[in-house]
Amino acid sequence: MITVFSAGIGEYPSTNYPELEWLKGNDVVTTADYASKASDSEYKRTNLTLKCLNWILDGNYVQFTGQGKNPLRLEAFKELQQAVQELFTECPYQLTPDQLTATMRAALVLGDIGLSPKGKALFPELGHISDHDEFYKEALCILGQEPSRCPTFKALPLEAQNLLIKTSHFAHYGHICHVEGGPSMFSKIAAVHTPNDAYCLKFDLFIHCCDVAGAAGHVDDSYSIVYSNQVHEAMQAIVRTCQSIIQNGLSKEEGLMEYLRYRGAKLGLSADDLTERALIRVGCMLRLYTLEEGQALKAAADNLEQDLLEAFDPMISREGPTPTYMPAVLCNLKRHHNLDYAVQKGLPAIANTLKACPGELNFNPLAAQINEYPRCLESSETIEAFIRSNSR
């Protein structure tokens, strides 16, 4: 096992990854799920994911937690170390430890390639894809045939390239964590049948943990602000749910219910009650984790119409891609105001948009508008304009 308090292996310079440098500049698409307007925010986020990976590999618990600013339990950090150690010992691909480490770094760097104009220009045939996670998945398919399009991908051995291609298709774990979609989020995981597939899923889940750990790198890139004990427990719940689907043959619906029951228990809400199940979903989007927060959420939603709340039932499958950045809308409202305001203004706005726009939906522009004008939802024109922009 890697030593937990070793001295540190230092930073890997971003110049090793041209695609990381492409994330600098004002023309890079910026996700609006945090209030900061820092320059080069996507570069700083992705760079921190690499640092977090390095700190886990090196056992640098002190640096990962910012000298204790983030009170992540040592036991939780050791579980991250155990997860990466298993990736090295169980790897079915013909890769040396250094090559596997390089593959992990490449996964973190390339995952955001769809945010940069230079990255998107390399794949003109994917210009119609707005979601950068979907863009990454499709770009990896193309790179399997034309690896020279991306220098970091091209530099990897063939086995590593195959591992990245395989892991790009399983699931969007952020969607699962925040219950942004329905049972279809688990569709690819329910199709995992071989030991090789199971390894790729473990690899993908670990990379997602690193990605989450760096999510606030534009706020402070010296440690992981985001990866708290509560976030770690939610990540572990996703891991257990995926394992239950693979090992116990759960359906995607049963898998989602298992995850909802876990998150609901933390909030004091029942996944077997339709209204409370909808509130569990909302609570996940709002990053709520405690009994007190669950009760506050229930009180905030007390005056909302029953049919409005039922529109958030996660067991109802929506046709097409999972709508993106709904949590950013709610979290930004809560950050600028409070939980009651986020629920009373945010839920009707989202529900009305979902009802009016059955196709692909990206709420990031609305989340950004809320950051700029925190009371914009008090005007009905805001949502009417947003609906019109998504109905063309």
PDB file of N, CA and C in Angstrom, residues 55-96:
ATOM      1  N   TRP A  55      -1.603  13.347  -5.790  1.00  0.00           N
ATOM      2  CA  TRP A  55      -1.596  13.269  -4.328  1.00  0.00           C
ATOM      3  C   TRP A  55      -2.111  11.921  -3.845  1.00  0.00           C
ATOM      4  N   ILE A  56      -3.093  11.363  -4.534  1.00  0.00           N
ATOM      5  CA  ILE A  56      -3.589  10.037  -4.163  1.00  0.00           C
ATOM      6  C   ILE A  56      -2.519   8.990  -4.434  1.00  0.00           C
ATOM      7  N   LEU A  57      -1.903   9.060  -5.615  1.00  0.00           N
ATOM      8  CA  LEU A  57      -0.858   8.097  -5.961  1.00  0.00           C
ATOM      9  C   LEU A  57       0.306   8.168  -4.983  1.00  0.00           C
ATOM     10  N   ASP A  58       0.633   9.371  -4.554  1.00  0.00           N
ATOM     11  CA  ASP A  58       1.781   9.573  -3.675  1.00  0.00           C
ATOM     12  C   ASP A  58       1.427   9.435  -2.199  1.00  0.00           C
ATOM     13  N   GLY A  59       0.142   9.333  -1.896  1.00  0.00           N
ATOM     14  CA  GLY A  59      -0.256   9.233  -0.499  1.00  0.00           C
ATOM     15  C   GLY A  59      -0.175  10.541   0.251  1.00  0.00           C
ATOM     16  N   ASN A  60      -0.284  11.664  -0.448  1.00  0.00           N
ATOM     17  CA  ASN A  60      -0.122  12.963   0.197  1.00  0.00           C
ATOM     18  C   ASN A  60      -1.469  13.473   0.718  1.00  0.00           C
ATOM     19  N   TYR A  61      -1.878  12.897   1.825  1.00  0.00           N
ATOM     20  CA  TYR A  61      -3.156  13.246   2.464  1.00  0.00           C
ATOM     21  C   TYR A  61      -3.182  14.703   2.909  1.00  0.00           C
ATOM     22  N   VAL A  62      -2.064  15.178   3.427  1.00  0.00           N
ATOM     23  CA  VAL A  62      -1.995  16.548   3.935  1.00  0.00           C
ATOM     24  C   VAL A  62      -2.232  17.548   2.813  1.00  0.00           C
ATOM     25  N   GLN A  63      -1.605  17.331   1.661  1.00  0.00           N
ATOM     26  CA  GLN A  63      -1.776  18.250   0.538  1.00  0.00           C
ATOM     27  C   GLN A  63      -3.185  18.148  -0.047  1.00  0.00           C
ATOM     28  N   PHE A  64      -3.699  16.920  -0.176  1.00  0.00           N
ATOM     29  CA  PHE A  64      -5.035  16.712  -0.736  1.00  0.00           C
ATOM     30  C   PHE A  64      -6.083  17.477   0.063  1.00  0.00           C
ATOM     31  N   THR A  65      -5.922  17.494   1.375  1.00  0.00           N
ATOM     32  CA  THR A  65      -6.913  18.141   2.246  1.00  0.00           C
ATOM     33  C   THR A  65      -6.543  19.574   2.607  1.00  0.00           C
ATOM     34  N   GLY A  66      -5.475  20.120   2.015  1.00  0.00           N
ATOM     35  CA  GLY A  66      -5.105  21.511   2.287  1.00  0.00           C
ATOM     36  C   GLY A  66      -4.736  21.750   3.731  1.00  0.00           C
ATOM     37  N   GLN A  67      -3.883  20.902   4.270  1.00  0.00           N
ATOM     38  CA  GLN A  67      -3.455  21.028   5.668  1.00  0.00           C
ATOM     39  C   GLN A  67      -4.649  20.990   6.619  1.00  0.00           C
ATOM     40  N   GLY A  68      -5.670  20.209   6.250  1.00  0.00           N
ATOM     41  CA  GLY A  68      -6.824  20.060   7.120  1.00  0.00           C
ATOM     42  C   GLY A  68      -7.965  21.022   6.855  1.00  0.00           C
ATOM     43  N   LYS A  69      -7.844  21.893   5.828  1.00  0.00           N
ATOM     44  CA  LYS A  69      -8.959  22.793   5.485  1.00  0.00           C
ATOM     45  C   LYS A  69     -10.185  21.980   5.063  1.00  0.00           C
ATOM     46  N   ASN A  70      -9.942  20.903   4.351  1.00  0.00           N
ATOM     47  CA  ASN A  70     -11.008  19.959   4.004  1.00  0.00           C
ATOM     48  C   ASN A  70     -10.926  18.804   5.001  1.00  0.00           C
ATOM     49  N   PRO A  71     -11.927  18.624   5.856  1.00  0.00           N
ATOM     50  CA  PRO A  71     -11.836  17.603   6.905  1.00  0.00           C
ATOM     51  C   PRO A  71     -12.130  16.185   6.417  1.00  0.00           C
ATOM     52  N   LEU A  72     -11.668  15.838   5.226  1.00  0.00           N
ATOM     53  CA  LEU A  72     -11.856  14.472   4.733  1.00  0.00           C
ATOM     54  C   LEU A  72     -11.161  13.496   5.678  1.00  0.00           C
ATOM     55  N   ARG A  73     -11.876  12.479   6.071  1.00  0.00           N
ATOM     56  CA  ARG A  73     -11.302  11.481   6.978  1.00  0.00           C
ATOM     57  C   ARG A  73     -10.116  10.778   6.327  1.00  0.00           C
ATOM     58  N   LEU A  74      -9.120  10.450   7.117  1.00  0.00           N
ATOM     59  CA  LEU A  74      -7.970   9.704   6.615  1.00  0.00           C
ATOM     60  C   LEU A  74      -8.423   8.363   6.051  1.00  0.00           C
ATOM     61  N   GLU A  75      -9.422   7.741   6.693  1.00  0.00           N
ATOM     62  CA  GLU A  75      -9.918   6.447   6.216  1.00  0.00           C
ATOM     63  C   GLU A  75     -10.502   6.569   4.811  1.00  0.00           C
ATOM     64  N   ALA A  76     -11.174   7.680   4.531  1.00  0.00           N
ATOM     65  CA  ALA A  76     -11.736   7.894   3.197  1.00  0.00           C
ATOM     66  C   ALA A  76     -10.621   8.057   2.174  1.00  0.00           C
ATOM     67  N   PHE A  77      -9.583   8.794   2.533  1.00  0.00           N
ATOM     68  CA  PHE A  77      -8.442   8.962   1.632  1.00  0.00           C
ATOM     69  C   PHE A  77      -7.777   7.616   1.358  1.00  0.00           C
ATOM     70  N   LYS A  78      -7.668   6.792   2.385  1.00  0.00           N
ATOM     71  CA  LYS A  78      -7.082   5.459   2.203  1.00  0.00           C
ATOM     72  C   LYS A  78      -7.931   4.601   1.270  1.00  0.00           C
ATOM     73  N   GLU A  79      -9.249   4.799   1.296  1.00  0.00           N
ATOM     74  CA  GLU A  79     -10.120   4.058   0.369  1.00  0.00           C
ATOM     75  C   GLU A  79      -9.853   4.466  -1.078  1.00  0.00           C
ATOM     76  N   LEU A  80      -9.552   5.746  -1.303  1.00  0.00           N
ATOM     77  CA  LEU A  80      -9.154   6.183  -2.645  1.00  0.00           C
ATOM     78  C   LEU A  80      -7.845   5.516  -3.048  1.00  0.00           C
ATOM     79  N   GLN A  81      -6.916   5.438  -2.112  1.00  0.00           N
ATOM     80  CA  GLN A  81      -5.645   4.764  -2.387  1.00  0.00           C
ATOM     81  C   GLN A  81      -5.856   3.284  -2.694  1.00  0.00           C
ATOM     82  N   GLN A  82      -6.738   2.659  -1.925  1.00  0.00           N
ATOM     83  CA  GLN A  82      -7.027   1.244  -2.156  1.00  0.00           C
ATOM     84  C   GLN A  82      -7.616   1.034  -3.541  1.00  0.00           C
ATOM     85  N   ALA A  83      -8.488   1.938  -3.950  1.00  0.00           N
ATOM     86  CA  ALA A  83      -9.113   1.827  -5.268  1.00  0.00           C
ATOM     87  C   ALA A  83      -8.075   1.904  -6.378  1.00  0.00           C
ATOM     88  N   VAL A  84      -7.144   2.834  -6.267  1.00  0.00           N
ATOM     89  CA  VAL A  84      -6.136   2.967  -7.326  1.00  0.00           C
ATOM     90  C   VAL A  84      -5.131   1.817  -7.260  1.00  0.00           C
ATOM     91  N   GLN A  85      -4.843   1.334  -6.045  1.00  0.00           N
ATOM     92  CA  GLN A  85      -3.939   0.191  -5.911  1.00  0.00           C
ATOM     93  C   GLN A  85      -4.521  -1.034  -6.611  1.00  0.00           C
ATOM     94  N   GLU A  86      -5.827  -1.244  -6.479  1.00  0.00           N
ATOM     95  CA  GLU A  86      -6.481  -2.372  -7.146  1.00  0.00           C
ATOM     96  C   GLU A  86      -6.427  -2.231  -8.664  1.00  0.00           C
ATOM     97  N   LEU A  87      -6.468  -1.006  -9.150  1.00  0.00           N
ATOM     98  CA  LEU A  87      -6.359  -0.807 -10.602  1.00  0.00           C
ATOM     99  C   LEU A  87      -4.999  -1.255 -11.112  1.00  0.00           C
ATOM    100  N   PHE A  88      -3.962  -1.055 -10.314  1.00  0.00           N
ATOM    101  CA  PHE A  88      -2.629  -1.498 -10.720  1.00  0.00           C
ATOM    102  C   PHE A  88      -2.492  -3.018 -10.637  1.00  0.00           C
ATOM    103  N   THR A  89      -3.011  -3.612  -9.566  1.00  0.00           N
ATOM    104  CA  THR A  89      -2.806  -5.050  -9.363  1.00  0.00           C
ATOM    105  C   THR A  89      -3.732  -5.912 -10.215  1.00  0.00           C
ATOM    106  N   GLU A  90      -4.887  -5.373 -10.614  1.00  0.00           N
ATOM    107  CA  GLU A  90      -5.875  -6.167 -11.349  1.00  0.00           C
ATOM    108  C   GLU A  90      -5.910  -5.866 -12.841  1.00  0.00           C
ATOM    109  N   CYS A  91      -5.042  -4.995 -13.316  1.00  0.00           N
ATOM    110  CA  CYS A  91      -5.129  -4.516 -14.701  1.00  0.00           C
ATOM    111  C   CYS A  91      -5.000  -5.654 -15.715  1.00  0.00           C
ATOM    112  N   PRO A  92      -6.020  -5.895 -16.551  1.00  0.00           N
ATOM    113  CA  PRO A  92      -5.957  -6.959 -17.558  1.00  0.00           C
ATOM    114  C   PRO A  92      -5.253  -6.517 -18.844  1.00  0.00           C
ATOM    115  N   TYR A  93      -4.914  -5.241 -18.924  1.00  0.00           N
ATOM    116  CA  TYR A  93      -4.223  -4.721 -20.104  1.00  0.00           C
ATOM    117  C   TYR A  93      -2.711  -4.838 -19.907  1.00  0.00           C
ATOM    118  N   GLN A  94      -2.002  -4.996 -20.996  1.00  0.00           N
ATOM    119  CA  GLN A  94      -0.546  -5.131 -20.948  1.00  0.00           C
ATOM    120  C   GLN A  94       0.078  -3.742 -20.823  1.00  0.00           C
ATOM    121  N   LEU A  95       0.006  -3.208 -19.602  1.00  0.00           N
ATOM    122  CA  LEU A  95       0.512  -1.868 -19.337  1.00  0.00           C
ATOM    123  C   LEU A  95       1.395  -1.884 -18.098  1.00  0.00           C
ATOM    124  N   THR A  96       2.512  -1.185 -18.157  1.00  0.00           N
ATOM    125  CA  THR A  96       3.352  -1.018 -16.977  1.00  0.00           C
ATOM    126  C   THR A  96       2.671  -0.036 -16.027  1.00  0.00           C
TER     127      THR A  96
END
